[in-house]
N, CA, C and O atoms as a MOPAC input file, in Angstrom:
PM7 MOZYME 1SCF
protein

 N     -0.30000 1    -1.87700 1    20.27800 1
 C     -1.52200 1    -1.35700 1    19.68100 1
 C     -2.65200 1    -1.51500 1    20.68000 1
 O     -2.84300 1    -2.59100 1    21.24600 1
 N     -3.39300 1    -0.45700 1    20.89300 1
 C     -4.52400 1    -0.49000 1    21.80300 1
 C     -5.62800 1    -1.37600 1    21.24900 1
 O     -5.82200 1    -1.44900 1    20.03500 1
 N     -6.34200 1    -2.04000 1    22.12600 1
 C     -7.43100 1    -2.91600 1    21.69400 1
 C     -8.44700 1    -2.12300 1    20.88000 1
 O     -8.87900 1    -1.04200 1    21.28200 1
 N     -8.81900 1    -2.67600 1    19.73500 1
 C     -9.82000 1    -2.02100 1    18.89300 1
 C     -9.25100 1    -1.00600 1    17.92000 1
 O     -9.94400 1    -0.59500 1    16.98900 1
 N     -8.01100 1    -0.59300 1    18.11100 1
 C     -7.40600 1     0.36900 1    17.18700 1
 C     -6.82000 1    -0.38300 1    15.99600 1
 O     -6.09500 1    -1.36500 1    16.15700 1
 N     -7.14200 1     0.09000 1    14.82100 1
 C     -6.56600 1    -0.50100 1    13.61600 1
 C     -5.10400 1    -0.09700 1    13.50300 1
 O     -4.75200 1     1.04000 1    13.81700 1
 N     -4.24900 1    -1.01000 1    13.06100 1
 C     -2.83200 1    -0.63600 1    12.91200 1
 C     -2.64300 1     0.34600 1    11.76400 1
 O     -3.41400 1     0.36700 1    10.80500 1
 N     -1.61000 1     1.15100 1    11.88500 1
 C     -1.24600 1     2.06100 1    10.80700 1
 C     -0.63200 1     1.25600 1     9.67000 1
 O      0.01200 1     0.23100 1     9.89200 1
 N     -0.84100 1     1.73800 1     8.45000 1
 C     -0.31700 1     1.07500 1     7.25600 1
 C      0.50300 1     2.07900 1     6.45600 1
 O      0.07100 1     3.20400 1     6.20400 1
 N      1.69500 1     1.64400 1     6.06600 1
 C      2.55600 1     2.45700 1     5.20400 1
 C      2.58600 1     1.78900 1     3.82800 1
 O      2.72200 1     0.57000 1     3.72600 1
 N      2.46000 1     2.59000 1     2.77700 1
 C      2.57200 1     2.11100 1     1.40500 1
 C      3.84100 1     2.70700 1     0.79000 1
 O      4.05200 1     3.92000 1     0.83100 1
 N      4.67000 1     1.85000 1     0.22800 1
 C      5.91200 1     2.27200 1    -0.40400 1
 C      5.93100 1     1.75900 1    -1.83300 1
 O      5.60400 1     0.59800 1    -2.08000 1
 N      6.31000 1     2.60900 1    -2.77200 1
 C      6.47100 1     2.16100 1    -4.15400 1
 C      7.87300 1     1.57700 1    -4.26800 1
 O      8.87000 1     2.27600 1    -4.08600 1
 N      7.93100 1     0.27700 1    -4.57400 1
 C      9.20400 1    -0.43600 1    -4.55900 1
 C      9.72400 1    -0.80200 1    -5.94200 1
 O     10.87600 1    -1.20900 1    -6.08500 1
 N      8.88600 1    -0.66000 1    -6.95400 1
 C      9.33700 1    -1.03700 1    -8.29000 1
 C      8.37200 1    -0.58500 1    -9.36000 1
 O      7.34600 1     0.03500 1    -9.07800 1
 N      8.72000 1    -0.90900 1   -10.60700 1
 C      7.90700 1    -0.51300 1   -11.75100 1
 C      8.06700 1    -1.57600 1   -12.81800 1
 O      9.18100 1    -2.02500 1   -13.09000 1
 N      6.96600 1    -1.98000 1   -13.42300 1
 C      6.98900 1    -2.94900 1   -14.52100 1
 C      6.44200 1    -2.25400 1   -15.76300 1
 O      5.41200 1    -1.58500 1   -15.69100 1
 N      7.09600 1    -2.39900 1   -16.86200 1
 C      6.63000 1    -1.76800 1   -18.09600 1
 C      7.48600 1    -0.58200 1   -18.48200 1
 O      8.19100 1    -0.01100 1   -17.65000 1
 N      7.41700 1    -0.21500 1   -19.76000 1
 C      8.31000 1     0.81300 1   -20.30200 1
 C      7.87800 1     2.25700 1   -20.05800 1
 O      8.70800 1     3.16300 1   -20.14200 1
 N      6.62600 1     2.48900 1   -19.76300 1
 C      6.12700 1     3.86400 1   -19.63000 1
 C      6.29900 1     4.37100 1   -18.19400 1
 O      6.55000 1     3.60300 1   -17.26600 1
 N      6.15700 1     5.67500 1   -18.04900 1
 C      6.12600 1     6.26400 1   -16.72000 1
 C      4.70600 1     6.21700 1   -16.17500 1
 O      3.74600 1     6.07500 1   -16.93300 1
 N      4.58100 1     6.33200 1   -14.89600 1
 C      3.26900 1     6.31400 1   -14.24200 1
 C      2.43600 1     7.50700 1   -14.72700 1
 O      2.91400 1     8.64100 1   -14.74900 1
 N      1.19600 1     7.23400 1   -15.11100 1
 C      0.30800 1     8.30000 1   -15.58900 1
 C     -0.02000 1     9.31500 1   -14.49600 1
 O     -0.35200 1    10.46300 1   -14.79300 1
 N      0.07200 1     8.90200 1   -13.25100 1
 C     -0.21300 1     9.78700 1   -12.12100 1
 C      1.04900 1    10.50700 1   -11.63100 1
 O      0.97300 1    11.41400 1   -10.80200 1
 N      2.20300 1    10.09300 1   -12.15000 1
 C      3.46300 1    10.73600 1   -11.75800 1
 C      4.16600 1    10.08400 1   -10.58800 1
 O      5.14200 1    10.63000 1   -10.07400 1
 N      3.68900 1     8.92600 1   -10.15400 1
 C      4.35800 1     8.23500 1    -9.04400 1
 C      5.71500 1     7.70500 1    -9.49100 1
 O      5.94700 1     7.47000 1   -10.67700 1
 N      6.60800 1     7.52300 1    -8.51700 1
 C      7.93900 1     7.00500 1    -8.81400 1
 C      8.40100 1     6.09100 1    -7.68600 1
 O      7.91000 1     6.15800 1    -6.55900 1
 N      9.35700 1     5.23900 1    -8.02400 1
 C      9.91900 1     4.31500 1    -7.03800 1
 C     10.51800 1     5.11300 1    -5.89800 1
 O     11.22500 1     6.09700 1    -6.11600 1
 N     10.22900 1     4.68100 1    -4.68200 1
 C     10.75100 1     5.34000 1    -3.48500 1
 C      9.72900 1     6.18400 1    -2.74500 1
 O      9.94900 1     6.53600 1    -1.58600 1
 N      8.61700 1     6.51600 1    -3.38800 1
 C      7.58700 1     7.28900 1    -2.69300 1
 C      6.99200 1     6.46900 1    -1.54700 1
 O      6.81900 1     5.25500 1    -1.65800 1
 N      6.68500 1     7.15200 1    -0.45100 1
 C      6.11700 1     6.50600 1     0.73000 1
 C      4.88000 1     7.29100 1     1.15100 1
 O      4.88800 1     8.52200 1     1.15600 1
 N      3.81000 1     6.56600 1     1.50600 1
 C      2.55500 1     7.18400 1     1.89800 1
 C      2.02500 1     6.55500 1     3.17800 1
 O      2.13100 1     5.34400 1     3.37200 1
 N      1.45900 1     7.37400 1     4.04500 1
 C      0.68700 1     6.88100 1     5.18000 1
 C     -0.73200 1     6.64300 1     4.66000 1
 O     -1.37900 1     7.56700 1     4.16800 1
 N     -1.20900 1     5.41600 1     4.76900 1
 C     -2.50100 1     5.06800 1     4.18700 1
 C     -3.63600 1     5.93700 1     4.72700 1
 O     -4.49100 1     6.37000 1     3.95500 1
 N     -3.66300 1     6.19900 1     6.01400 1
 C     -4.78900 1     6.92900 1     6.59900 1
 C     -4.77700 1     8.41600 1     6.31000 1
 O     -5.83800 1     9.02400 1     6.16700 1
 N     -3.59900 1     9.01300 1     6.22100 1
 C     -3.54800 1    10.46400 1     6.06500 1
 C     -3.18900 1    10.92400 1     4.65400 1
 O     -3.39300 1    12.09100 1     4.31900 1
 N     -2.65700 1    10.02400 1     3.81800 1
 C     -2.19700 1    10.45000 1     2.50000 1
 C     -2.78500 1     9.64100 1     1.34100 1
 O     -2.30500 1     9.74800 1     0.21200 1
 N     -3.79600 1     8.85100 1     1.60000 1
 C     -4.32200 1     8.01000 1     0.51700 1
 C     -4.91600 1     8.82100 1    -0.62500 1
 O     -5.00800 1     8.31500 1    -1.74300 1
 N     -5.31800 1    10.05300 1    -0.38300 1
 C     -5.82400 1    10.90900 1    -1.45200 1
 C     -4.76100 1    11.30500 1    -2.46100 1
 O     -5.08200 1    11.78200 1    -3.55000 1
 N     -3.49500 1    11.11200 1    -2.10700 1
 C     -2.38100 1    11.43100 1    -3.00600 1
 C     -2.04200 1    10.26200 1    -3.92500 1
 O     -1.25300 1    10.41100 1    -4.85700 1
 N     -2.63300 1     9.10700 1    -3.66400 1
 C     -2.29900 1     7.89400 1    -4.41700 1
 C     -3.30100 1     7.69900 1    -5.54800 1
 O     -4.50000 1     7.92000 1    -5.37600 1
 N     -2.80200 1     7.28800 1    -6.69200 1
 C     -3.62000 1     7.02400 1    -7.86800 1
 C     -4.81200 1     6.13200 1    -7.51300 1
 O     -4.64600 1     5.13700 1    -6.80800 1
 N     -6.00200 1     6.47500 1    -7.99000 1
 C     -7.18600 1     5.66400 1    -7.69900 1
 C     -7.06800 1     4.21700 1    -8.18800 1
 O     -7.61200 1     3.31500 1    -7.55100 1
 N     -6.37600 1     3.97700 1    -9.29600 1
 C     -6.20800 1     2.58600 1    -9.75100 1
 C     -5.35900 1     1.80200 1    -8.75400 1
 O     -5.63900 1     0.63400 1    -8.48800 1
 N     -4.34200 1     2.42500 1    -8.21100 1
 C     -3.50800 1     1.76300 1    -7.21300 1
 C     -4.30200 1     1.52600 1    -5.92500 1
 O     -4.19200 1     0.46400 1    -5.31100 1
 N     -5.09500 1     2.50700 1    -5.52200 1
 C     -5.89600 1     2.34400 1    -4.30300 1
 C     -6.92300 1     1.22800 1    -4.45800 1
 O     -7.20400 1     0.50300 1    -3.50300 1
 N     -7.47800 1     1.08900 1    -5.65100 1
 C     -8.43500 1     0.01900 1    -5.90400 1
 C     -7.77500 1    -1.34900 1    -5.67500 1
 O     -8.38900 1    -2.26100 1    -5.12000 1
 N     -6.52600 1    -1.47400 1    -6.10800 1
 C     -5.79600 1    -2.72600 1    -5.91200 1
 C     -5.31700 1    -2.89500 1    -4.47200 1
 O     -5.24600 1    -4.01500 1    -3.96600 1
 N     -4.98900 1    -1.78600 1    -3.81400 1
 C     -4.42500 1    -1.83700 1    -2.46400 1
 C     -5.43500 1    -2.23300 1    -1.39900 1
 O     -5.09000 1    -2.92100 1    -0.43800 1
 N     -6.67600 1    -1.80500 1    -1.56500 1
 C     -7.65200 1    -1.95500 1    -0.48000 1
 C     -7.77800 1    -3.38300 1     0.05700 1
 O     -7.74900 1    -3.55600 1     1.27500 1
 N     -7.91800 1    -4.41800 1    -0.78500 1
 C     -8.05600 1    -5.76700 1    -0.20800 1
 C     -6.84100 1    -6.18200 1     0.62100 1
 O     -6.98900 1    -6.83900 1     1.65100 1
 N     -5.65000 1    -5.80500 1     0.18200 1
 C     -4.44700 1    -6.15600 1     0.92600 1
 C     -4.38700 1    -5.42300 1     2.26100 1
 O     -4.00000 1    -5.99800 1     3.27900 1
 N     -4.76800 1    -4.16300 1     2.24700 1
 C     -4.77200 1    -3.38400 1     3.48000 1
 C     -5.77800 1    -3.97200 1     4.46400 1
 O     -5.49800 1    -4.07500 1     5.65800 1
 N     -6.93400 1    -4.35200 1     3.96500 1
 C     -7.94100 1    -4.98500 1     4.81900 1
 C     -7.40700 1    -6.27500 1     5.43400 1
 O     -7.59300 1    -6.52000 1     6.62700 1
 N     -6.74900 1    -7.09500 1     4.63000 1
 C     -6.17500 1    -8.34800 1     5.14800 1
 C     -5.19500 1    -8.04900 1     6.27200 1
 O     -5.26000 1    -8.66400 1     7.33700 1
 N     -4.27800 1    -7.09800 1     6.03800 1
 C     -3.26900 1    -6.77200 1     7.05000 1
 C     -3.89000 1    -6.16000 1     8.29600 1
 O     -3.50700 1    -6.51300 1     9.41200 1
 N     -4.83000 1    -5.26000 1     8.12800 1
 C     -5.43100 1    -4.57700 1     9.27900 1
 C     -6.18000 1    -5.51600 1    10.21400 1
 O     -6.29600 1    -5.24700 1    11.40900 1
 N     -6.68400 1    -6.60600 1     9.67600 1
 C     -7.45700 1    -7.52700 1    10.50500 1
 C     -6.67700 1    -8.78200 1    10.84600 1
 O     -7.26200 1    -9.81900 1    11.16000 1
 N     -5.33600 1    -8.68700 1    10.78400 1
 C     -4.47900 1    -9.75100 1    11.28500 1
 C     -4.17200 1   -10.86800 1    10.31600 1
 O     -3.54400 1   -11.85500 1    10.69900 1
 N     -4.59200 1   -10.74200 1     9.08100 1
 C     -4.32400 1   -11.78200 1     8.09800 1
 C     -2.92800 1   -11.69100 1     7.52400 1
 O     -2.19600 1   -10.73400 1     7.77700 1
 N     -2.57300 1   -12.68600 1     6.75700 1
 C     -1.28100 1   -12.69000 1     6.08100 1
 C     -1.46400 1   -13.27800 1     4.69100 1
 O     -2.47300 1   -13.91900 1     4.39600 1
 N     -0.48500 1   -13.05300 1     3.85600 1
 C     -0.51700 1   -13.54000 1     2.48100 1
 C      0.54200 1   -14.61600 1     2.29600 1
 O      1.66700 1   -14.46300 1     2.77200 1
 N      0.20000 1   -15.69200 1     1.61600 1
 C      1.16100 1   -16.77100 1     1.40300 1
 C      2.43200 1   -16.26200 1     0.72400 1
 O      2.37600 1   -15.51000 1    -0.24900 1
 N      3.55900 1   -16.68000 1     1.24900 1
 C      4.84100 1   -16.33200 1     0.64400 1
 C      5.34200 1   -14.93700 1     0.94500 1
 O      6.38800 1   -14.53400 1     0.43600 1
 N      4.61400 1   -14.18700 1     1.76800 1
 C      5.05000 1   -12.82700 1     2.10600 1
 C      5.26300 1   -12.72700 1     3.61100 1
 O      4.54400 1   -13.36300 1     4.38200 1
 N      6.24200 1   -11.93700 1     4.03500 1
 C      6.49300 1   -11.80000 1     5.46900 1
 C      5.25800 1   -11.28700 1     6.21200 1
 O      4.45200 1   -10.54000 1     5.65600 1
 N      5.12300 1   -11.69100 1     7.45500 1
 C      4.00300 1   -11.23600 1     8.27600 1
 C      3.96100 1    -9.71700 1     8.30500 1
 O      4.99300 1    -9.05800 1     8.42800 1
 N      2.75800 1    -9.16900 1     8.19100 1
 C      2.58400 1    -7.71800 1     8.26600 1
 C      2.90400 1    -6.98400 1     6.98200 1
 O      2.95000 1    -5.75400 1     6.97300 1
 N      3.12900 1    -7.71600 1     5.88600 1
 C      3.42500 1    -7.05900 1     4.61500 1
 C      2.61400 1    -7.68200 1     3.48100 1
 O      2.19600 1    -8.83800 1     3.54700 1
 N      2.41000 1    -6.88300 1     2.44800 1
 C      1.75600 1    -7.35500 1     1.22900 1
 C      2.32700 1    -6.56500 1     0.06300 1
 O      2.31200 1    -5.33400 1     0.07400 1
 N      2.82000 1    -7.26000 1    -0.92400 1
 C      3.33000 1    -6.59300 1    -2.11500 1
 C      2.35300 1    -6.84500 1    -3.26300 1
 O      1.87200 1    -7.96400 1    -3.44600 1
 N      2.06600 1    -5.79800 1    -4.02900 1
 C      1.07300 1    -5.88000 1    -5.10400 1
 C      1.40000 1    -4.83700 1    -6.15800 1
 O      2.22700 1    -3.95300 1    -5.93700 1
 N      0.74300 1    -4.94800 1    -7.30300 1
 C      0.91100 1    -3.97900 1    -8.39200 1
 C     -0.39600 1    -3.24000 1    -8.63100 1
 O     -1.47700 1    -3.75100 1    -8.33800 1
 N     -0.28500 1    -2.03800 1    -9.16500 1
 C     -1.47200 1    -1.33700 1    -9.61000 1
 C     -1.97200 1    -1.99400 1   -10.88900 1
 O     -1.31000 1    -2.88000 1   -11.42700 1
 N     -3.11300 1    -1.57800 1   -11.37200 1
 C     -3.73400 1    -2.23800 1   -12.52000 1
 C     -3.46300 1    -1.56200 1   -13.86300 1
 O     -4.10500 1    -1.90600 1   -14.85500 1
 N     -2.54600 1    -0.62700 1   -13.92000 1
 C     -2.23900 1     0.06600 1   -15.16600 1
 C     -1.37500 1    -0.83000 1   -16.05100 1
 O     -0.22500 1    -1.10500 1   -15.70900 1
 N     -1.90200 1    -1.28300 1   -17.16600 1
 C     -1.18600 1    -2.21300 1   -18.05100 1
 C      0.04000 1    -1.57900 1   -18.70900 1
 O      0.96200 1    -2.29600 1   -19.09800 1
 N      0.06900 1    -0.25600 1   -18.84200 1
 C      1.21700 1     0.41000 1   -19.45800 1
 C      2.42200 1     0.44600 1   -18.52800 1
 O      3.56400 1     0.31300 1   -18.97100 1
 N      2.16300 1     0.62400 1   -17.25400 1
 C      3.22600 1     0.64900 1   -16.25000 1
 C      2.63500 1     0.22600 1   -14.91500 1
 O      1.94900 1     1.00400 1   -14.25300 1
 N      2.89600 1    -0.97200 1   -14.54000 1
 C      2.40000 1    -1.47100 1   -13.26000 1
 C      3.39100 1    -1.06400 1   -12.17100 1
 O      4.50900 1    -1.57700 1   -12.11000 1
 N      2.97200 1    -0.14900 1   -11.32900 1
 C      3.81100 1     0.25800 1   -10.20700 1
 C      3.66500 1    -0.79900 1    -9.11200 1
 O      2.56200 1    -1.26400 1    -8.82100 1
 N      4.79200 1    -1.16600 1    -8.51400 1
 C      4.81300 1    -2.18700 1    -7.46800 1
 C      4.78200 1    -1.48700 1    -6.11100 1
 O      5.60900 1    -0.62000 1    -5.82900 1
 N      3.82800 1    -1.87100 1    -5.28500 1
 C      3.64700 1    -1.28500 1    -3.95600 1
 C      3.89700 1    -2.33100 1    -2.88400 1
 O      3.65900 1    -3.52000 1    -3.09200 1
 N      4.37500 1    -1.87900 1    -1.74800 1
 C      4.50300 1    -2.72700 1    -0.56400 1
 C      3.70200 1    -2.06600 1     0.54500 1
 O      3.94700 1    -0.91400 1     0.90100 1
 N      2.74000 1    -2.80600 1     1.08700 1
 C      1.96700 1    -2.33900 1     2.23300 1
 C      2.57000 1    -2.98500 1     3.47900 1
 O      2.87400 1    -4.17700 1     3.48300 1
 N      2.73900 1    -2.19100 1     4.53000 1
 C      3.33500 1    -2.70200 1     5.77100 1
 C      2.54300 1    -2.20700 1     6.96500 1
 O      2.14400 1    -1.04400 1     7.02800 1
 N      2.32300 1    -3.10800 1     7.91200 1
 C      1.76800 1    -2.72400 1     9.20100 1
 C      2.87500 1    -2.01900 1     9.96500 1
 O      3.98700 1    -2.53700 1    10.06200 1
 N      2.58300 1    -0.84500 1    10.50700 1
 C      3.55800 1    -0.08800 1    11.28700 1
 C      3.31800 1    -0.38900 1    12.75800 1
 O      2.25200 1    -0.09700 1    13.30100 1
 N      4.31300 1    -0.97000 1    13.38500 1
 C      4.23500 1    -1.33800 1    14.79300 1
 C      4.57500 1    -0.12300 1    15.63800 1
 O      5.67600 1     0.42100 1    15.54500 1
 N      3.62600 1     0.30000 1    16.46200 1
 C      3.84300 1     1.48200 1    17.30500 1
 C      4.93000 1     1.26700 1    18.33300 1
 O      5.48100 1     2.23500 1    18.85800 1
 N      5.25200 1     0.01200 1    18.63400 1
 C      6.22300 1    -0.27400 1    19.67000 1
 C      7.67000 1    -0.19600 1    19.19500 1
 O      8.59700 1    -0.34900 1    19.99100 1
 N      7.86700 1     0.04500 1    17.88000 1
 C      9.23700 1     0.11000 1    17.37100 1
 C      9.62900 1     1.52400 1    17.06700 1
 O     10.75100 1     1.77200 1    16.62800 1

């Protein structure tokens, strides 16, 4: 990664909690590039994702999670979609 360039972030839907389907139509297995496709992601999910993405982009980590990753749920009480945010290493 070039100095000063923020790392790319990939968001993957890895699970679902609750009996209902996602109100936005998301499903397990969907993958999004945070910078180019965030407009396709439900605003409730993006509201929850932003702090985790900020932590990862600035070199932070979350307790109990592998380096460069953050797993979180959206805030929809009917169906909490589980997301995984990952730093994409340009060197791989």
